[in-house]
């Protein structure tokens, strides 16, 4: 159990491309467990490894309405198809105090590995699809504010 410090906008690491994960052992499991603790503490919808300062292609997304519903761990994810469109408000734990409107696909299919290296394919839509797209962008150094309109202070 360890809550890690969340890196905030202005830190150059958030603009870097994360590296493929090749280690599915204890070190990665510890990182995933710490990311979970960090996400619970922050009560967020998702968290990418780069947000705790680790340049690895890993993110978590909540599997429901809140982090209490559990999370899905995505390792080396790749969005292999997308369709439709949705526009909604987003925020980011690394960009505190603001929110903005972002247009994303309504449905995505994502291929990814779990913490043991096994491959899965998930079809997601609505909020989960939006969260997957937001977190996947982090792996390529992209922040939602790069795409957002009407960025303003959140309450
Ligand atoms: Co974010």
mmCIF file of C-alpha atoms and ligand atoms in Angstrom:
data_model
loop_
_atom_site.group_PDB
_atom_site.id
_atom_site.type_symbol
_atom_site.label_atom_id
_atom_site.label_comp_id
_atom_site.label_asym_id
_atom_site.label_seq_id
_atom_site.Cartn_x
_atom_site.Cartn_y
_atom_site.Cartn_z
ATOM 1 C CA UNK A 1 0.000 0.000 0.000
ATOM 2 C CA UNK A 2 1.487 3.271 -1.081
ATOM 3 C CA UNK A 3 0.005 6.444 -2.399
ATOM 4 C CA UNK A 4 2.380 8.062 -4.886
ATOM 5 C CA UNK A 5 2.682 11.758 -5.683
ATOM 6 C CA UNK A 6 0.707 12.838 -8.742
ATOM 7 C CA UNK A 7 2.776 14.792 -11.283
ATOM 8 C CA UNK A 8 1.158 18.048 -12.369
ATOM 9 C CA UNK A 9 1.086 20.050 -15.571
ATOM 10 C CA UNK A 10 4.345 21.893 -16.132
ATOM 11 C CA UNK A 11 6.414 18.781 -15.428
ATOM 12 C CA UNK A 12 7.999 17.773 -18.746
ATOM 13 C CA UNK A 13 7.479 14.062 -18.097
ATOM 14 C CA UNK A 14 3.775 14.456 -18.897
ATOM 15 C CA UNK A 15 4.769 15.350 -22.479
ATOM 16 C CA UNK A 16 6.918 12.263 -23.048
ATOM 17 C CA UNK A 17 5.957 9.037 -24.764
ATOM 18 C CA UNK A 18 5.718 6.101 -22.383
ATOM 19 C CA UNK A 19 7.621 2.863 -23.095
ATOM 20 C CA UNK A 20 6.232 -0.622 -23.718
ATOM 21 C CA UNK A 21 5.983 -2.840 -20.640
ATOM 22 C CA UNK A 22 8.045 -6.021 -20.826
ATOM 23 C CA UNK A 23 8.194 -6.840 -17.106
ATOM 24 C CA UNK A 24 5.084 -8.558 -15.764
ATOM 25 C CA UNK A 25 6.684 -9.349 -12.435
ATOM 26 C CA UNK A 26 6.681 -7.954 -8.938
ATOM 27 C CA UNK A 27 7.918 -4.463 -9.806
ATOM 28 C CA UNK A 28 5.048 -3.869 -12.226
ATOM 29 C CA UNK A 29 2.548 -5.386 -9.799
ATOM 30 C CA UNK A 30 3.786 -3.025 -7.074
ATOM 31 C CA UNK A 31 3.399 -0.077 -9.448
ATOM 32 C CA UNK A 32 -0.159 -1.154 -10.332
ATOM 33 C CA UNK A 33 -1.081 -1.576 -6.657
ATOM 34 C CA UNK A 34 0.362 1.855 -5.827
ATOM 35 C CA UNK A 35 -1.474 3.406 -8.781
ATOM 36 C CA UNK A 36 -4.696 1.905 -7.422
ATOM 37 C CA UNK A 37 -4.063 3.358 -3.957
ATOM 38 C CA UNK A 38 -3.252 6.720 -5.534
ATOM 39 C CA UNK A 39 -6.444 6.683 -7.612
ATOM 40 C CA UNK A 40 -8.564 5.753 -4.578
ATOM 41 C CA UNK A 41 -7.060 8.592 -2.519
ATOM 42 C CA UNK A 42 -7.651 11.097 -5.346
ATOM 43 C CA UNK A 43 -11.120 9.648 -6.087
ATOM 44 C CA UNK A 44 -10.434 9.895 -9.821
ATOM 45 C CA UNK A 45 -11.800 8.068 -12.861
ATOM 46 C CA UNK A 46 -8.471 6.962 -14.258
ATOM 47 C CA UNK A 47 -4.724 7.237 -13.842
ATOM 48 C CA UNK A 48 -1.778 6.663 -16.177
ATOM 49 C CA UNK A 49 1.640 5.527 -14.923
ATOM 50 C CA UNK A 50 3.271 8.713 -16.223
ATOM 51 C CA UNK A 51 1.079 10.633 -13.778
ATOM 52 C CA UNK A 52 3.040 9.042 -10.948
ATOM 53 C CA UNK A 53 6.286 9.687 -12.812
ATOM 54 C CA UNK A 54 6.755 6.281 -14.441
ATOM 55 C CA UNK A 55 7.068 6.257 -18.254
ATOM 56 C CA UNK A 56 5.395 2.910 -18.878
ATOM 57 C CA UNK A 57 2.391 2.131 -21.087
ATOM 58 C CA UNK A 58 0.002 1.436 -18.211
ATOM 59 C CA UNK A 59 -3.243 3.017 -17.079
ATOM 60 C CA UNK A 60 -6.200 2.254 -14.826
ATOM 61 C CA UNK A 61 -9.807 3.134 -15.559
ATOM 62 C CA UNK A 62 -12.664 2.715 -13.090
ATOM 63 C CA UNK A 63 -15.017 -0.135 -13.886
ATOM 64 C CA UNK A 64 -18.282 1.630 -13.057
ATOM 65 C CA UNK A 65 -19.376 4.865 -11.459
ATOM 66 C CA UNK A 66 -16.542 5.340 -9.013
ATOM 67 C CA UNK A 67 -13.279 3.795 -7.921
ATOM 68 C CA UNK A 68 -15.278 1.771 -5.366
ATOM 69 C CA UNK A 69 -16.570 -0.304 -8.307
ATOM 70 C CA UNK A 70 -13.027 -1.461 -8.999
ATOM 71 C CA UNK A 71 -10.644 -0.726 -11.849
ATOM 72 C CA UNK A 72 -9.477 -2.299 -15.076
ATOM 73 C CA UNK A 73 -5.704 -2.445 -15.543
ATOM 74 C CA UNK A 74 -4.566 -1.746 -19.099
ATOM 75 C CA UNK A 75 -0.990 -2.592 -20.046
ATOM 76 C CA UNK A 76 0.433 -1.910 -23.531
ATOM 77 C CA UNK A 77 -3.057 -0.869 -24.677
ATOM 78 C CA UNK A 78 -3.925 -0.167 -28.270
ATOM 79 C CA UNK A 79 -7.228 1.276 -29.463
ATOM 80 C CA UNK A 80 -7.949 -0.872 -32.506
ATOM 81 C CA UNK A 81 -11.286 0.609 -33.533
ATOM 82 C CA UNK A 82 -13.486 3.543 -32.666
ATOM 83 C CA UNK A 83 -16.877 4.776 -33.765
ATOM 84 C CA UNK A 84 -19.430 7.455 -33.044
ATOM 85 C CA UNK A 85 -18.836 10.607 -31.125
ATOM 86 C CA UNK A 86 -19.582 12.146 -27.730
ATOM 87 C CA UNK A 87 -18.762 15.520 -26.244
ATOM 88 C CA UNK A 88 -18.546 15.890 -22.500
ATOM 89 C CA UNK A 89 -16.724 17.508 -19.658
ATOM 90 C CA UNK A 90 -13.309 16.186 -18.598
ATOM 91 C CA UNK A 91 -10.807 16.936 -15.934
ATOM 92 C CA UNK A 92 -7.436 15.438 -15.062
ATOM 93 C CA UNK A 93 -5.686 14.764 -11.769
ATOM 94 C CA UNK A 94 -2.539 16.266 -13.336
ATOM 95 C CA UNK A 95 -4.332 19.481 -14.310
ATOM 96 C CA UNK A 96 -6.067 20.427 -11.063
ATOM 97 C CA UNK A 97 -8.703 23.104 -10.802
ATOM 98 C CA UNK A 98 -9.956 23.168 -14.378
ATOM 99 C CA UNK A 99 -12.284 21.263 -16.644
ATOM 100 C CA UNK A 100 -13.197 21.459 -20.316
ATOM 101 C CA UNK A 101 -15.323 19.904 -23.041
ATOM 102 C CA UNK A 102 -13.735 17.231 -25.195
ATOM 103 C CA UNK A 103 -15.115 15.314 -28.180
ATOM 104 C CA UNK A 104 -14.223 11.621 -28.131
ATOM 105 C CA UNK A 105 -15.409 8.460 -29.905
ATOM 106 C CA UNK A 106 -18.581 6.984 -28.402
ATOM 107 C CA UNK A 107 -17.330 3.403 -28.745
ATOM 108 C CA UNK A 108 -13.837 1.962 -28.745
ATOM 109 C CA UNK A 109 -12.326 -1.481 -28.928
ATOM 110 C CA UNK A 110 -9.078 -1.750 -27.019
ATOM 111 C CA UNK A 111 -6.535 -4.534 -27.025
ATOM 112 C CA UNK A 112 -4.355 -4.740 -23.903
ATOM 113 C CA UNK A 113 -2.412 -6.976 -21.570
ATOM 114 C CA UNK A 114 -3.219 -7.643 -17.931
ATOM 115 C CA UNK A 115 -0.634 -7.715 -15.126
ATOM 116 C CA UNK A 116 0.329 -11.267 -16.029
ATOM 117 C CA UNK A 117 0.925 -10.469 -19.693
ATOM 118 C CA UNK A 118 -2.250 -12.124 -21.010
ATOM 119 C CA UNK A 119 -3.954 -10.347 -23.918
ATOM 120 C CA UNK A 120 -7.576 -9.193 -23.851
ATOM 121 C CA UNK A 121 -9.896 -7.246 -26.084
ATOM 122 C CA UNK A 122 -12.554 -4.965 -24.594
ATOM 123 C CA UNK A 123 -15.404 -3.129 -26.273
ATOM 124 C CA UNK A 124 -16.361 -0.033 -24.295
ATOM 125 C CA UNK A 125 -18.794 2.797 -24.812
ATOM 126 C CA UNK A 126 -19.947 6.010 -23.187
ATOM 127 C CA UNK A 127 -18.073 7.071 -20.070
ATOM 128 C CA UNK A 128 -15.666 4.109 -20.110
ATOM 129 C CA UNK A 129 -14.736 4.747 -23.769
ATOM 130 C CA UNK A 130 -14.107 8.406 -22.976
ATOM 131 C CA UNK A 131 -11.920 7.523 -19.980
ATOM 132 C CA UNK A 132 -9.917 4.982 -22.009
ATOM 133 C CA UNK A 133 -9.246 7.614 -24.699
ATOM 134 C CA UNK A 134 -8.216 10.216 -22.102
ATOM 135 C CA UNK A 135 -5.812 7.834 -20.357
ATOM 136 C CA UNK A 136 -4.454 6.413 -23.616
ATOM 137 C CA UNK A 137 -3.534 9.944 -24.704
ATOM 138 C CA UNK A 138 -1.372 10.265 -21.563
ATOM 139 C CA UNK A 139 0.804 7.412 -22.883
ATOM 140 C CA UNK A 140 1.705 9.581 -25.863
ATOM 141 C CA UNK A 141 2.258 12.794 -23.916
ATOM 142 C CA UNK A 142 -1.122 14.280 -24.806
ATOM 143 C CA UNK A 143 -3.261 16.099 -22.223
ATOM 144 C CA UNK A 144 -7.007 16.630 -22.584
ATOM 145 C CA UNK A 145 -6.510 20.409 -22.459
ATOM 146 C CA UNK A 146 -4.767 20.101 -25.851
ATOM 147 C CA UNK A 147 -8.148 19.080 -27.297
ATOM 148 C CA UNK A 148 -10.617 20.793 -24.957
ATOM 149 C CA UNK A 149 -12.931 23.696 -25.560
ATOM 150 C CA UNK A 150 -14.373 25.989 -22.877
ATOM 151 C CA UNK A 151 -11.613 25.245 -20.378
ATOM 152 C CA UNK A 152 -12.618 26.910 -17.126
ATOM 153 C CA UNK A 153 -12.214 26.641 -13.391
ATOM 154 C CA UNK A 154 -13.958 23.642 -11.862
ATOM 155 C CA UNK A 155 -15.781 24.264 -8.619
HETATM 156 CO CO1 LIG B 1 -5.594 12.733 -17.144
#
